[in-house]
Each structure stands twice: as C-alpha cells, then as structure tokens.
PDB file of N, CA and C in Angstrom:
ATOM      1  N   MET K   1       0.795  -0.910 -14.397  1.00 37.00           N
ATOM      2  CA  MET K   1      -0.028  -2.109 -14.656  1.00 37.00           C
ATOM      3  C   MET K   1      -1.192  -2.248 -14.233  1.00 37.00           C
ATOM      4  N   ALA K   2      -2.245  -2.665 -15.555  1.00 42.00           N
ATOM      5  CA  ALA K   2      -3.376  -2.741 -15.126  1.00 42.00           C
ATOM      6  C   ALA K   2      -3.462  -4.222 -14.585  1.00 42.00           C
ATOM      7  N   THR K   3      -5.007  -3.842 -13.447  1.00 42.00           N
ATOM      8  CA  THR K   3      -5.232  -4.982 -12.786  1.00 42.00           C
ATOM      9  C   THR K   3      -5.570  -6.216 -13.615  1.00 42.00           C
ATOM     10  N   GLY K   4      -6.066  -6.178 -14.643  1.00 45.00           N
ATOM     11  CA  GLY K   4      -6.576  -7.385 -15.469  1.00 45.00           C
ATOM     12  C   GLY K   4      -5.360  -8.011 -15.884  1.00 45.00           C
ATOM     13  N   THR K   5      -4.009  -7.349 -16.106  1.00 48.00           N
ATOM     14  CA  THR K   5      -2.912  -8.282 -16.641  1.00 48.00           C
ATOM     15  C   THR K   5      -2.067  -8.245 -15.551  1.00 48.00           C
ATOM     16  N   PHE K   6      -2.394  -8.615 -14.368  1.00 52.00           N
ATOM     17  CA  PHE K   6      -1.297  -8.430 -13.418  1.00 52.00           C
ATOM     18  C   PHE K   6      -1.063 -10.274 -13.070  1.00 52.00           C
ATOM     19  N   PRO K   7       0.063 -10.608 -12.873  1.00 61.00           N
ATOM     20  CA  PRO K   7       0.571 -11.997 -13.142  1.00 61.00           C
ATOM     21  C   PRO K   7       0.060 -13.036 -11.986  1.00 61.00           C
ATOM     22  N   ILE K   8      -0.370 -12.467 -11.317  1.00 70.00           N
ATOM     23  CA  ILE K   8      -0.963 -13.240  -9.950  1.00 70.00           C
ATOM     24  C   ILE K   8      -2.714 -13.316  -9.694  1.00 70.00           C
ATOM     25  N   ASP K   9      -2.991 -14.373  -9.386  1.00 73.00           N
ATOM     26  CA  ASP K   9      -4.474 -14.406  -9.250  1.00 73.00           C
ATOM     27  C   ASP K   9      -4.821 -13.391  -8.249  1.00 73.00           C
ATOM     28  N   THR K  10      -5.371 -12.447  -8.247  1.00 78.00           N
ATOM     29  CA  THR K  10      -5.886 -11.280  -7.462  1.00 78.00           C
ATOM     30  C   THR K  10      -7.192 -11.431  -6.574  1.00 78.00           C
ATOM     31  N   GLU K  11      -8.118 -12.721  -7.397  1.00 79.00           N
ATOM     32  CA  GLU K  11      -9.390 -12.673  -6.925  1.00 79.00           C
ATOM     33  C   GLU K  11      -9.184 -12.945  -5.180  1.00 79.00           C
ATOM     34  N   LYS K  12      -8.256 -13.591  -4.917  1.00 79.00           N
ATOM     35  CA  LYS K  12      -8.213 -13.777  -3.472  1.00 79.00           C
ATOM     36  C   LYS K  12      -7.768 -12.803  -2.376  1.00 79.00           C
ATOM     37  N   TRP K  13      -7.605 -11.441  -3.199  1.00 83.00           N
ATOM     38  CA  TRP K  13      -7.380 -10.188  -2.400  1.00 83.00           C
ATOM     39  C   TRP K  13      -8.388  -9.540  -2.495  1.00 83.00           C
ATOM     40  N   GLU K  14      -9.539  -9.695  -3.147  1.00 80.00           N
ATOM     41  CA  GLU K  14     -10.571  -8.630  -3.528  1.00 80.00           C
ATOM     42  C   GLU K  14     -11.159  -8.192  -2.096  1.00 80.00           C
ATOM     43  N   THR K  15     -10.984  -8.995  -0.927  1.00 75.00           N
ATOM     44  CA  THR K  15     -11.777  -8.596   0.415  1.00 75.00           C
ATOM     45  C   THR K  15     -10.693  -8.290   1.295  1.00 75.00           C
ATOM     46  N   GLY K  16      -9.496  -8.255   0.806  1.00 82.00           N
ATOM     47  CA  GLY K  16      -8.255  -7.638   1.822  1.00 82.00           C
ATOM     48  C   GLY K  16      -7.273  -8.872   2.072  1.00 82.00           C
ATOM     49  N   ILE K  17      -6.493  -8.588   2.670  1.00 87.00           N
ATOM     50  CA  ILE K  17      -5.338  -9.367   3.052  1.00 87.00           C
ATOM     51  C   ILE K  17      -4.902  -9.491   4.571  1.00 87.00           C
ATOM     52  N   ASP K  18      -4.883 -10.895   4.968  1.00 83.00           N
ATOM     53  CA  ASP K  18      -4.398 -10.668   6.383  1.00 83.00           C
ATOM     54  C   ASP K  18      -2.980 -10.711   6.652  1.00 83.00           C
ATOM     55  N   ALA K  19      -2.265  -9.725   6.306  1.00 86.00           N
ATOM     56  CA  ALA K  19      -0.771  -9.580   6.073  1.00 86.00           C
ATOM     57  C   ALA K  19       0.014 -10.393   7.401  1.00 86.00           C
ATOM     58  N   THR K  20      -0.595 -10.340   8.571  1.00 84.00           N
ATOM     59  CA  THR K  20       0.145 -10.931   9.752  1.00 84.00           C
ATOM     60  C   THR K  20       0.092 -12.714   9.347  1.00 84.00           C
ATOM     61  N   ALA K  21      -0.871 -13.053   8.553  1.00 83.00           N
ATOM     62  CA  ALA K  21      -0.650 -14.250   8.482  1.00 83.00           C
ATOM     63  C   ALA K  21      -0.539 -15.008   6.969  1.00 83.00           C
ATOM     64  N   THR K  22       0.418 -14.165   6.215  1.00 82.00           N
ATOM     65  CA  THR K  22       0.760 -14.625   4.978  1.00 82.00           C
ATOM     66  C   THR K  22       2.244 -14.218   4.720  1.00 82.00           C
ATOM     67  N   ASP K  23       2.562 -15.073   3.894  1.00 88.00           N
ATOM     68  CA  ASP K  23       4.199 -15.221   3.362  1.00 88.00           C
ATOM     69  C   ASP K  23       4.470 -13.624   2.897  1.00 88.00           C
ATOM     70  N   ILE K  24       5.608 -13.387   3.204  1.00 91.00           N
ATOM     71  CA  ILE K  24       5.680 -11.777   2.590  1.00 91.00           C
ATOM     72  C   ILE K  24       6.168 -11.858   1.234  1.00 91.00           C
ATOM     73  N   ARG K  25       6.306 -12.613   0.477  1.00 91.00           N
ATOM     74  CA  ARG K  25       6.237 -12.472  -1.096  1.00 91.00           C
ATOM     75  C   ARG K  25       5.028 -12.340  -1.335  1.00 91.00           C
ATOM     76  N   GLU K  26       4.124 -12.766  -0.836  1.00 90.00           N
ATOM     77  CA  GLU K  26       2.548 -12.867  -1.159  1.00 90.00           C
ATOM     78  C   GLU K  26       2.190 -11.476  -0.890  1.00 90.00           C
ATOM     79  N   VAL K  27       2.537 -10.908   0.442  1.00 93.00           N
ATOM     80  CA  VAL K  27       2.530  -9.482   0.914  1.00 93.00           C
ATOM     81  C   VAL K  27       2.930  -8.378  -0.032  1.00 93.00           C
ATOM     82  N   LYS K  28       4.025  -8.616  -0.548  1.00 94.00           N
ATOM     83  CA  LYS K  28       4.683  -7.829  -1.475  1.00 94.00           C
ATOM     84  C   LYS K  28       3.959  -7.872  -2.488  1.00 94.00           C
ATOM     85  N   ALA K  29       3.383  -9.127  -3.139  1.00 92.00           N
ATOM     86  CA  ALA K  29       2.915  -8.859  -4.430  1.00 92.00           C
ATOM     87  C   ALA K  29       1.354  -8.324  -4.309  1.00 92.00           C
ATOM     88  N   PHE K  30       0.925  -8.515  -2.897  1.00 93.00           N
ATOM     89  CA  PHE K  30      -0.787  -7.536  -2.682  1.00 93.00           C
ATOM     90  C   PHE K  30      -0.118  -5.971  -2.834  1.00 93.00           C
ATOM     91  N   VAL K  31       0.786  -5.555  -2.233  1.00 95.00           N
ATOM     92  CA  VAL K  31       1.317  -3.981  -2.305  1.00 95.00           C
ATOM     93  C   VAL K  31       1.553  -3.679  -3.629  1.00 95.00           C
ATOM     94  N   ASP K  32       2.058  -4.232  -4.648  1.00 94.00           N
ATOM     95  CA  ASP K  32       2.432  -4.088  -5.774  1.00 94.00           C
ATOM     96  C   ASP K  32       1.083  -3.912  -6.539  1.00 94.00           C
ATOM     97  N   TRP K  33       0.001  -5.041  -6.222  1.00 94.00           N
ATOM     98  CA  TRP K  33      -1.084  -5.093  -6.734  1.00 94.00           C
ATOM     99  C   TRP K  33      -1.988  -4.065  -6.617  1.00 94.00           C
ATOM    100  N   ARG K  34      -1.927  -3.412  -5.237  1.00 95.00           N
ATOM    101  CA  ARG K  34      -2.850  -2.726  -4.783  1.00 95.00           C
ATOM    102  C   ARG K  34      -2.295  -1.044  -5.356  1.00 95.00           C
ATOM    103  N   LEU K  35      -0.958  -1.108  -5.489  1.00 96.00           N
ATOM    104  CA  LEU K  35      -0.335   0.520  -6.089  1.00 96.00           C
ATOM    105  C   LEU K  35      -0.729   0.313  -7.431  1.00 96.00           C
ATOM    106  N   SER K  36      -1.244  -0.350  -8.385  1.00 94.00           N
ATOM    107  CA  SER K  36      -1.369  -0.711  -9.716  1.00 94.00           C
ATOM    108  C   SER K  36      -2.810  -0.247  -9.711  1.00 94.00           C
ATOM    109  N   VAL K  37      -3.647  -0.850  -8.829  1.00 94.00           N
ATOM    110  CA  VAL K  37      -5.218  -0.542  -8.591  1.00 94.00           C
ATOM    111  C   VAL K  37      -4.999   1.156  -8.686  1.00 94.00           C
ATOM    112  N   TYR K  38      -4.436   1.362  -7.674  1.00 96.00           N
ATOM    113  CA  TYR K  38      -4.527   3.206  -7.031  1.00 96.00           C
ATOM    114  C   TYR K  38      -4.377   3.937  -8.410  1.00 96.00           C
ATOM    115  N   LYS K  39      -3.109   3.324  -9.200  1.00 96.00           N
ATOM    116  CA  LYS K  39      -2.749   4.354 -10.436  1.00 96.00           C
ATOM    117  C   LYS K  39      -3.870   3.867 -11.409  1.00 96.00           C
ATOM    118  N   GLU K  40      -4.275   2.582 -11.555  1.00 96.00           N
ATOM    119  CA  GLU K  40      -5.233   2.627 -12.585  1.00 96.00           C
ATOM    120  C   GLU K  40      -6.726   3.766 -12.456  1.00 96.00           C
ATOM    121  N   ASN K  41      -7.091   3.238 -11.181  1.00 96.00           N
ATOM    122  CA  ASN K  41      -8.213   4.182 -10.875  1.00 96.00           C
ATOM    123  C   ASN K  41      -8.165   6.068 -10.623  1.00 96.00           C
ATOM    124  N   ARG K  42      -6.729   6.093 -10.761  1.00 96.00           N
ATOM    125  CA  ARG K  42      -6.395   7.497 -10.485  1.00 96.00           C
ATOM    126  C   ARG K  42      -6.575   8.263  -9.369  1.00 96.00           C
ATOM    127  N   TRP K  43      -7.124   7.458  -8.022  1.00 96.00           N
ATOM    128  CA  TRP K  43      -7.610   7.908  -7.015  1.00 96.00           C
ATOM    129  C   TRP K  43      -6.553   8.879  -6.044  1.00 96.00           C
ATOM    130  N   LYS K  44      -7.212   9.747  -5.588  1.00 97.00           N
ATOM    131  CA  LYS K  44      -6.612  11.216  -5.226  1.00 97.00           C
ATOM    132  C   LYS K  44      -7.110  11.295  -3.758  1.00 97.00           C
ATOM    133  N   GLY K  45      -6.287  11.980  -2.808  1.00 96.00           N
ATOM    134  CA  GLY K  45      -6.960  12.579  -1.708  1.00 96.00           C
ATOM    135  C   GLY K  45      -7.217  11.683  -0.615  1.00 96.00           C
ATOM    136  N   PHE K  46      -8.606  11.978  -0.246  1.00 96.00           N
ATOM    137  CA  PHE K  46      -9.410  11.170   0.553  1.00 96.00           C
ATOM    138  C   PHE K  46      -9.645   9.673   0.184  1.00 96.00           C
ATOM    139  N   ASP K  47     -10.052   9.581  -1.393  1.00 95.00           N
ATOM    140  CA  ASP K  47     -10.278   8.618  -2.060  1.00 95.00           C
ATOM    141  C   ASP K  47      -9.162   7.694  -1.905  1.00 95.00           C
ATOM    142  N   LEU K  48      -7.961   8.067  -2.108  1.00 97.00           N
ATOM    143  CA  LEU K  48      -6.835   6.898  -2.040  1.00 97.00           C
ATOM    144  C   LEU K  48      -6.570   6.787  -0.751  1.00 97.00           C
ATOM    145  N   TRP K  49      -6.592   7.914   0.380  1.00 96.00           N
ATOM    146  CA  TRP K  49      -6.284   7.546   1.962  1.00 96.00           C
ATOM    147  C   TRP K  49      -7.522   6.433   2.451  1.00 96.00           C
ATOM    148  N   GLU K  50      -8.543   6.493   2.056  1.00 95.00           N
ATOM    149  CA  GLU K  50      -9.483   5.856   2.394  1.00 95.00           C
ATOM    150  C   GLU K  50      -9.233   4.113   2.189  1.00 95.00           C
ATOM    151  N   SER K  51      -8.773   4.238   0.885  1.00 95.00           N
ATOM    152  CA  SER K  51      -8.792   2.722   0.148  1.00 95.00           C
ATOM    153  C   SER K  51      -7.137   2.383   0.966  1.00 95.00           C
ATOM    154  N   PHE K  52      -6.405   2.990   1.122  1.00 95.00           N
ATOM    155  CA  PHE K  52      -5.206   2.811   1.688  1.00 95.00           C
ATOM    156  C   PHE K  52      -5.346   2.187   2.896  1.00 95.00           C
ATOM    157  N   VAL K  53      -5.853   2.958   3.700  1.00 94.00           N
ATOM    158  CA  VAL K  53      -6.259   2.554   5.129  1.00 94.00           C
ATOM    159  C   VAL K  53      -6.889   1.182   5.157  1.00 94.00           C
ATOM    160  N   ASP K  54      -7.941   0.762   4.229  1.00 94.00           N
ATOM    161  CA  ASP K  54      -8.692  -0.314   4.359  1.00 94.00           C
ATOM    162  C   ASP K  54      -7.903  -1.353   3.930  1.00 94.00           C
ATOM    163  N   ASP K  55      -6.911  -1.287   2.624  1.00 94.00           N
ATOM    164  CA  ASP K  55      -6.118  -2.118   2.146  1.00 94.00           C
ATOM    165  C   ASP K  55      -4.787  -2.728   3.246  1.00 94.00           C
ATOM    166  N   PHE K  56      -4.286  -1.744   4.107  1.00 94.00           N
ATOM    167  CA  PHE K  56      -3.074  -1.733   4.673  1.00 94.00           C
ATOM    168  C   PHE K  56      -3.627  -2.032   6.419  1.00 94.00           C
ATOM    169  N   GLU K  57      -4.664  -2.273   6.761  1.00 92.00           N
ATOM    170  CA  GLU K  57      -4.905  -2.333   8.263  1.00 92.00           C
ATOM    171  C   GLU K  57      -4.192  -3.737   9.062  1.00 92.00           C
ATOM    172  N   SER K  58      -4.129  -4.308   8.603  1.00 91.00           N
ATOM    173  CA  SER K  58      -3.711  -5.531   8.878  1.00 91.00           C
ATOM    174  C   SER K  58      -1.981  -5.694   9.117  1.00 91.00           C
ATOM    175  N   PHE K  59      -1.654  -4.395   8.804  1.00 93.00           N
ATOM    176  CA  PHE K  59       0.036  -4.221   8.510  1.00 93.00           C
ATOM    177  C   PHE K  59       0.692  -3.763   9.608  1.00 93.00           C
ATOM    178  N   THR K  60       1.634  -4.483   9.940  1.00 92.00           N
ATOM    179  CA  THR K  60       2.362  -4.195  11.533  1.00 92.00           C
ATOM    180  C   THR K  60       3.832  -3.221  10.853  1.00 92.00           C
ATOM    181  N   LYS K  61       4.257  -2.478  11.860  1.00 91.00           N
ATOM    182  CA  LYS K  61       5.473  -2.208  11.415  1.00 91.00           C
ATOM    183  C   LYS K  61       6.494  -3.141  11.163  1.00 91.00           C
ATOM    184  N   GLY K  62       6.464  -4.324  11.530  1.00 92.00           N
ATOM    185  CA  GLY K  62       7.571  -5.446  10.987  1.00 92.00           C
ATOM    186  C   GLY K  62       7.296  -5.805   9.640  1.00 92.00           C
ATOM    187  N   ILE K  63       5.842  -6.170   9.398  1.00 93.00           N
ATOM    188  CA  ILE K  63       5.793  -6.245   8.048  1.00 93.00           C
ATOM    189  C   ILE K  63       5.985  -5.147   7.087  1.00 93.00           C
ATOM    190  N   LEU K  64       5.549  -3.725   7.395  1.00 92.00           N
ATOM    191  CA  LEU K  64       6.362  -2.527   6.414  1.00 92.00           C
ATOM    192  C   LEU K  64       7.849  -2.716   6.424  1.00 92.00           C
ATOM    193  N   ASP K  65       8.436  -3.065   7.493  1.00 91.00           N
ATOM    194  CA  ASP K  65       9.767  -2.966   6.992  1.00 91.00           C
ATOM    195  C   ASP K  65      10.308  -4.329   6.237  1.00 91.00           C
ATOM    196  N   GLY K  66       9.332  -5.227   6.421  1.00 93.00           N
ATOM    197  CA  GLY K  66       9.765  -6.261   5.726  1.00 93.00           C
ATOM    198  C   GLY K  66       9.790  -6.152   3.963  1.00 93.00           C
ATOM    199  N   LEU K  67       9.210  -5.139   3.785  1.00 94.00           N
ATOM    200  CA  LEU K  67       8.781  -4.782   2.423  1.00 94.00           C
ATOM    201  C   LEU K  67       9.862  -4.459   1.779  1.00 94.00           C
ATOM    202  N   GLY K  68      11.221  -3.797   2.340  1.00 93.00           N
ATOM    203  CA  GLY K  68      11.941  -3.016   1.793  1.00 93.00           C
ATOM    204  C   GLY K  68      12.135  -1.924   1.578  1.00 93.00           C
ATOM    205  N   LYS K  69      13.118  -1.160   1.853  1.00 93.00           N
ATOM    206  CA  LYS K  69      13.171   0.007   1.848  1.00 93.00           C
ATOM    207  C   LYS K  69      12.441   0.998   0.369  1.00 93.00           C
ATOM    208  N   ASP K  70      12.942   0.325  -0.679  1.00 95.00           N
ATOM    209  CA  ASP K  70      12.528   0.685  -2.038  1.00 95.00           C
ATOM    210  C   ASP K  70      11.159   0.747  -2.406  1.00 95.00           C
ATOM    211  N   ARG K  71      10.510  -0.143  -1.713  1.00 95.00           N
ATOM    212  CA  ARG K  71       8.991  -0.448  -1.890  1.00 95.00           C
ATOM    213  C   ARG K  71       8.249   0.418  -1.035  1.00 95.00           C
ATOM    214  N   LEU K  72       8.795   0.864   0.568  1.00 93.00           N
ATOM    215  CA  LEU K  72       8.116   1.640   1.227  1.00 93.00           C
ATOM    216  C   LEU K  72       8.081   2.901   0.501  1.00 93.00           C
ATOM    217  N   LYS K  73       9.342   3.460  -0.008  1.00 94.00           N
ATOM    218  CA  LYS K  73       9.774   4.890  -0.624  1.00 94.00           C
ATOM    219  C   LYS K  73       8.589   5.129  -1.794  1.00 94.00           C
ATOM    220  N   THR K  74       8.432   4.042  -2.562  1.00 95.00           N
ATOM    221  CA  THR K  74       7.397   3.872  -3.719  1.00 95.00           C
ATOM    222  C   THR K  74       6.330   4.019  -2.992  1.00 95.00           C
ATOM    223  N   ILE K  75       5.767   3.649  -2.020  1.00 95.00           N
ATOM    224  CA  ILE K  75       4.293   3.775  -1.688  1.00 95.00           C
ATOM    225  C   ILE K  75       4.142   5.340  -0.899  1.00 95.00           C
ATOM    226  N   ARG K  76       5.034   5.638  -0.090  1.00 94.00           N
ATOM    227  CA  ARG K  76       5.050   6.988   0.195  1.00 94.00           C
ATOM    228  C   ARG K  76       4.993   8.077  -0.671  1.00 94.00           C
ATOM    229  N   GLU K  77       6.020   7.720  -1.761  1.00 95.00           N
ATOM    230  CA  GLU K  77       5.912   8.756  -2.718  1.00 95.00           C
ATOM    231  C   GLU K  77       4.760   9.018  -3.622  1.00 95.00           C
ATOM    232  N   TYR K  78       4.168   7.671  -3.852  1.00 96.00           N
ATOM    233  CA  TYR K  78       2.869   7.434  -4.581  1.00 96.00           C
ATOM    234  C   TYR K  78       2.035   8.628  -3.808  1.00 96.00           C
ATOM    235  N   LEU K  79       1.565   8.076  -2.451  1.00 96.00           N
ATOM    236  CA  LEU K  79       0.755   8.911  -1.564  1.00 96.00           C
ATOM    237  C   LEU K  79       0.762  10.465  -1.555  1.00 96.00           C
ATOM    238  N   ARG K  80       1.926  10.537  -1.284  1.00 96.00           N
ATOM    239  CA  ARG K  80       2.111  12.147  -1.321  1.00 96.00           C
ATOM    240  C   ARG K  80       1.992  12.807  -2.401  1.00 96.00           C
ATOM    241  N   GLU K  81       2.298  12.333  -3.811  1.00 96.00           N
ATOM    242  CA  GLU K  81       1.988  12.623  -4.850  1.00 96.00           C
ATOM    243  C   GLU K  81       0.665  12.938  -5.410  1.00 96.00           C
ATOM    244  N   ASN K  82      -0.023  12.150  -4.576  1.00 97.00           N
ATOM    245  CA  ASN K  82      -1.352  12.291  -4.936  1.00 97.00           C
ATOM    246  C   ASN K  82      -2.680  12.826  -3.673  1.00 97.00           C
ATOM    247  N   GLY K  83      -1.913  13.612  -2.871  1.00 96.00           N
ATOM    248  CA  GLY K  83      -2.642  14.208  -1.992  1.00 96.00           C
ATOM    249  C   GLY K  83      -2.834  13.900  -0.609  1.00 96.00           C
ATOM    250  N   VAL K  84      -2.313  13.029   0.066  1.00 95.00           N
ATOM    251  CA  VAL K  84      -2.099  12.254   1.107  1.00 95.00           C
ATOM    252  C   VAL K  84      -0.984  12.453   1.711  1.00 95.00           C
ATOM    253  N   TYR K  85      -0.925  13.143   2.980  1.00 93.00           N
ATOM    254  CA  TYR K  85       0.044  13.587   4.005  1.00 93.00           C
ATOM    255  C   TYR K  85       0.633  12.344   4.611  1.00 93.00           C
ATOM    256  N   VAL K  86       1.967  12.412   4.313  1.00 90.00           N
ATOM    257  CA  VAL K  86       2.549  11.213   4.969  1.00 90.00           C
ATOM    258  C   VAL K  86       3.680  12.064   5.602  1.00 90.00           C
ATOM    259  N   ARG K  87       4.032  12.037   6.796  1.00 87.00           N
ATOM    260  CA  ARG K  87       4.912  12.735   7.579  1.00 87.00           C
ATOM    261  C   ARG K  87       6.216  12.009   6.992  1.00 87.00           C
ATOM    262  N   LYS K  88       7.304  13.155   7.025  1.00 82.00           N
ATOM    263  CA  LYS K  88       8.845  12.717   6.735  1.00 82.00           C
ATOM    264  C   LYS K  88       9.369  12.407   8.060  1.00 82.00           C
ATOM    265  N   GLU K  89       9.977  11.638   8.091  1.00 72.00           N
ATOM    266  CA  GLU K  89      10.803  10.976   9.173  1.00 72.00           C
ATOM    267  C   GLU K  89      11.742   9.830   9.008  1.00 72.00           C
ATOM    268  N   VAL K  90      12.529   9.475   9.833  1.00 61.00           N
ATOM    269  CA  VAL K  90      13.541   8.353   9.535  1.00 61.00           C
ATOM    270  C   VAL K  90      12.969   6.992   9.660  1.00 61.00           C
ATOM    271  N   ASN K  91      11.820   6.892  10.435  1.00 56.00           N
ATOM    272  CA  ASN K  91      11.562   5.687  10.688  1.00 56.00           C
ATOM    273  C   ASN K  91      10.204   5.303   9.906  1.00 56.00           C
ATOM    274  N   CYS K  92      10.561   4.657   8.638  1.00 52.00           N
ATOM    275  CA  CYS K  92       9.292   4.680   7.340  1.00 52.00           C
ATOM    276  C   CYS K  92       8.206   3.644   7.641  1.00 52.00           C
ATOM    277  N   GLY K  93       8.474   2.652   8.707  1.00 52.00           N
ATOM    278  CA  GLY K  93       7.008   2.273   8.848  1.00 52.00           C
ATOM    279  C   GLY K  93       6.182   3.113   9.868  1.00 52.00           C
ATOM    280  N   ARG K  94       6.455   3.810  10.604  1.00 52.00           N
ATOM    281  CA  ARG K  94       5.654   4.450  11.532  1.00 52.00           C
ATOM    282  C   ARG K  94       4.916   5.631  10.525  1.00 52.00           C
ATOM    283  N   SER K  95       5.911   6.345   9.444  1.00 55.00           N
ATOM    284  CA  SER K  95       4.896   7.409   8.551  1.00 55.00           C
ATOM    285  C   SER K  95       3.693   7.395   8.190  1.00 55.00           C
ATOM    286  N   PHE K  96       3.399   6.093   7.884  1.00 55.00           N
ATOM    287  CA  PHE K  96       2.143   5.756   7.240  1.00 55.00           C
ATOM    288  C   PHE K  96       0.885   5.988   8.391  1.00 55.00           C
ATOM    289  N   ARG K  97       1.201   6.018   9.692  1.00 54.00           N
ATOM    290  CA  ARG K  97       0.273   6.452  10.533  1.00 54.00           C
ATOM    291  C   ARG K  97      -0.262   7.823  10.474  1.00 54.00           C
ATOM    292  N   SER K  98       0.327   8.951   9.459  1.00 48.00           N
ATOM    293  CA  SER K  98      -0.268  10.051   9.227  1.00 48.00           C
ATOM    294  C   SER K  98      -1.705  10.264   8.876  1.00 48.00           C
ATOM    295  N   TYR K  99      -2.358  11.460   8.799  1.00 50.00           N
ATOM    296  CA  TYR K  99      -3.627  11.419   8.195  1.00 50.00           C
ATOM    297  C   TYR K  99      -3.641  12.628   7.064  1.00 50.00           C
ATOM    298  N   PRO K 100      -4.463  12.454   6.036  1.00 49.00           N
ATOM    299  CA  PRO K 100      -4.338  13.365   5.023  1.00 49.00           C
ATOM    300  C   PRO K 100      -4.280  14.608   5.657  1.00 49.00           C
TER     301      PRO K 100
END
C-alpha cells in the first residue's frame, strides 16, 4: 500500500509517534503505515534497521504485545526477509532488540 493512498492522515506521524501516550488502534495504524513506507522505499539492511529503530523507539514490550501476534509476525518476517537480524525466540516482543 503506497503512503500516498493510506486511509489515515499520516502527516501527524512524520516526526514519529509516542506509542506510550497513544491509543492502541492508532499505534496499530502507525505500524501498518510504517511497514508500507519500508516496502514502498524497498529499504534493506542497515537503512531498514535504522528507520525501524527510530520509528519504534517508544514501543515497550506491553505495546508490542498489544499489536497482536499476527502483526508482530508480519513485522519480524519483513525485517528478516530484508536483511535485518531478528533473533527467533518464543517471547516476540523482546526479539526486536536484536541487531542487524
């Protein structure tokens, strides 16, 4: 999905999101939008990792858990498929703290 056609006003997120002070529905929309940006720009490796770290810096384990297992799996798979190392373990939320 291209960012230009995203159904939510994404301008408010251009400088990021404070996931700890935002409704989980909006956080989920932010995550989906950022994934669409990564795909549209075809970022890989360090560029993808750098953007991901910047975009998700305010996300806690509780917020990640609130995204749901399917959305977390989509994020992990996308990162792995595009050159970012994400450790495989049962506890999904902690696996994002790995390095490329």
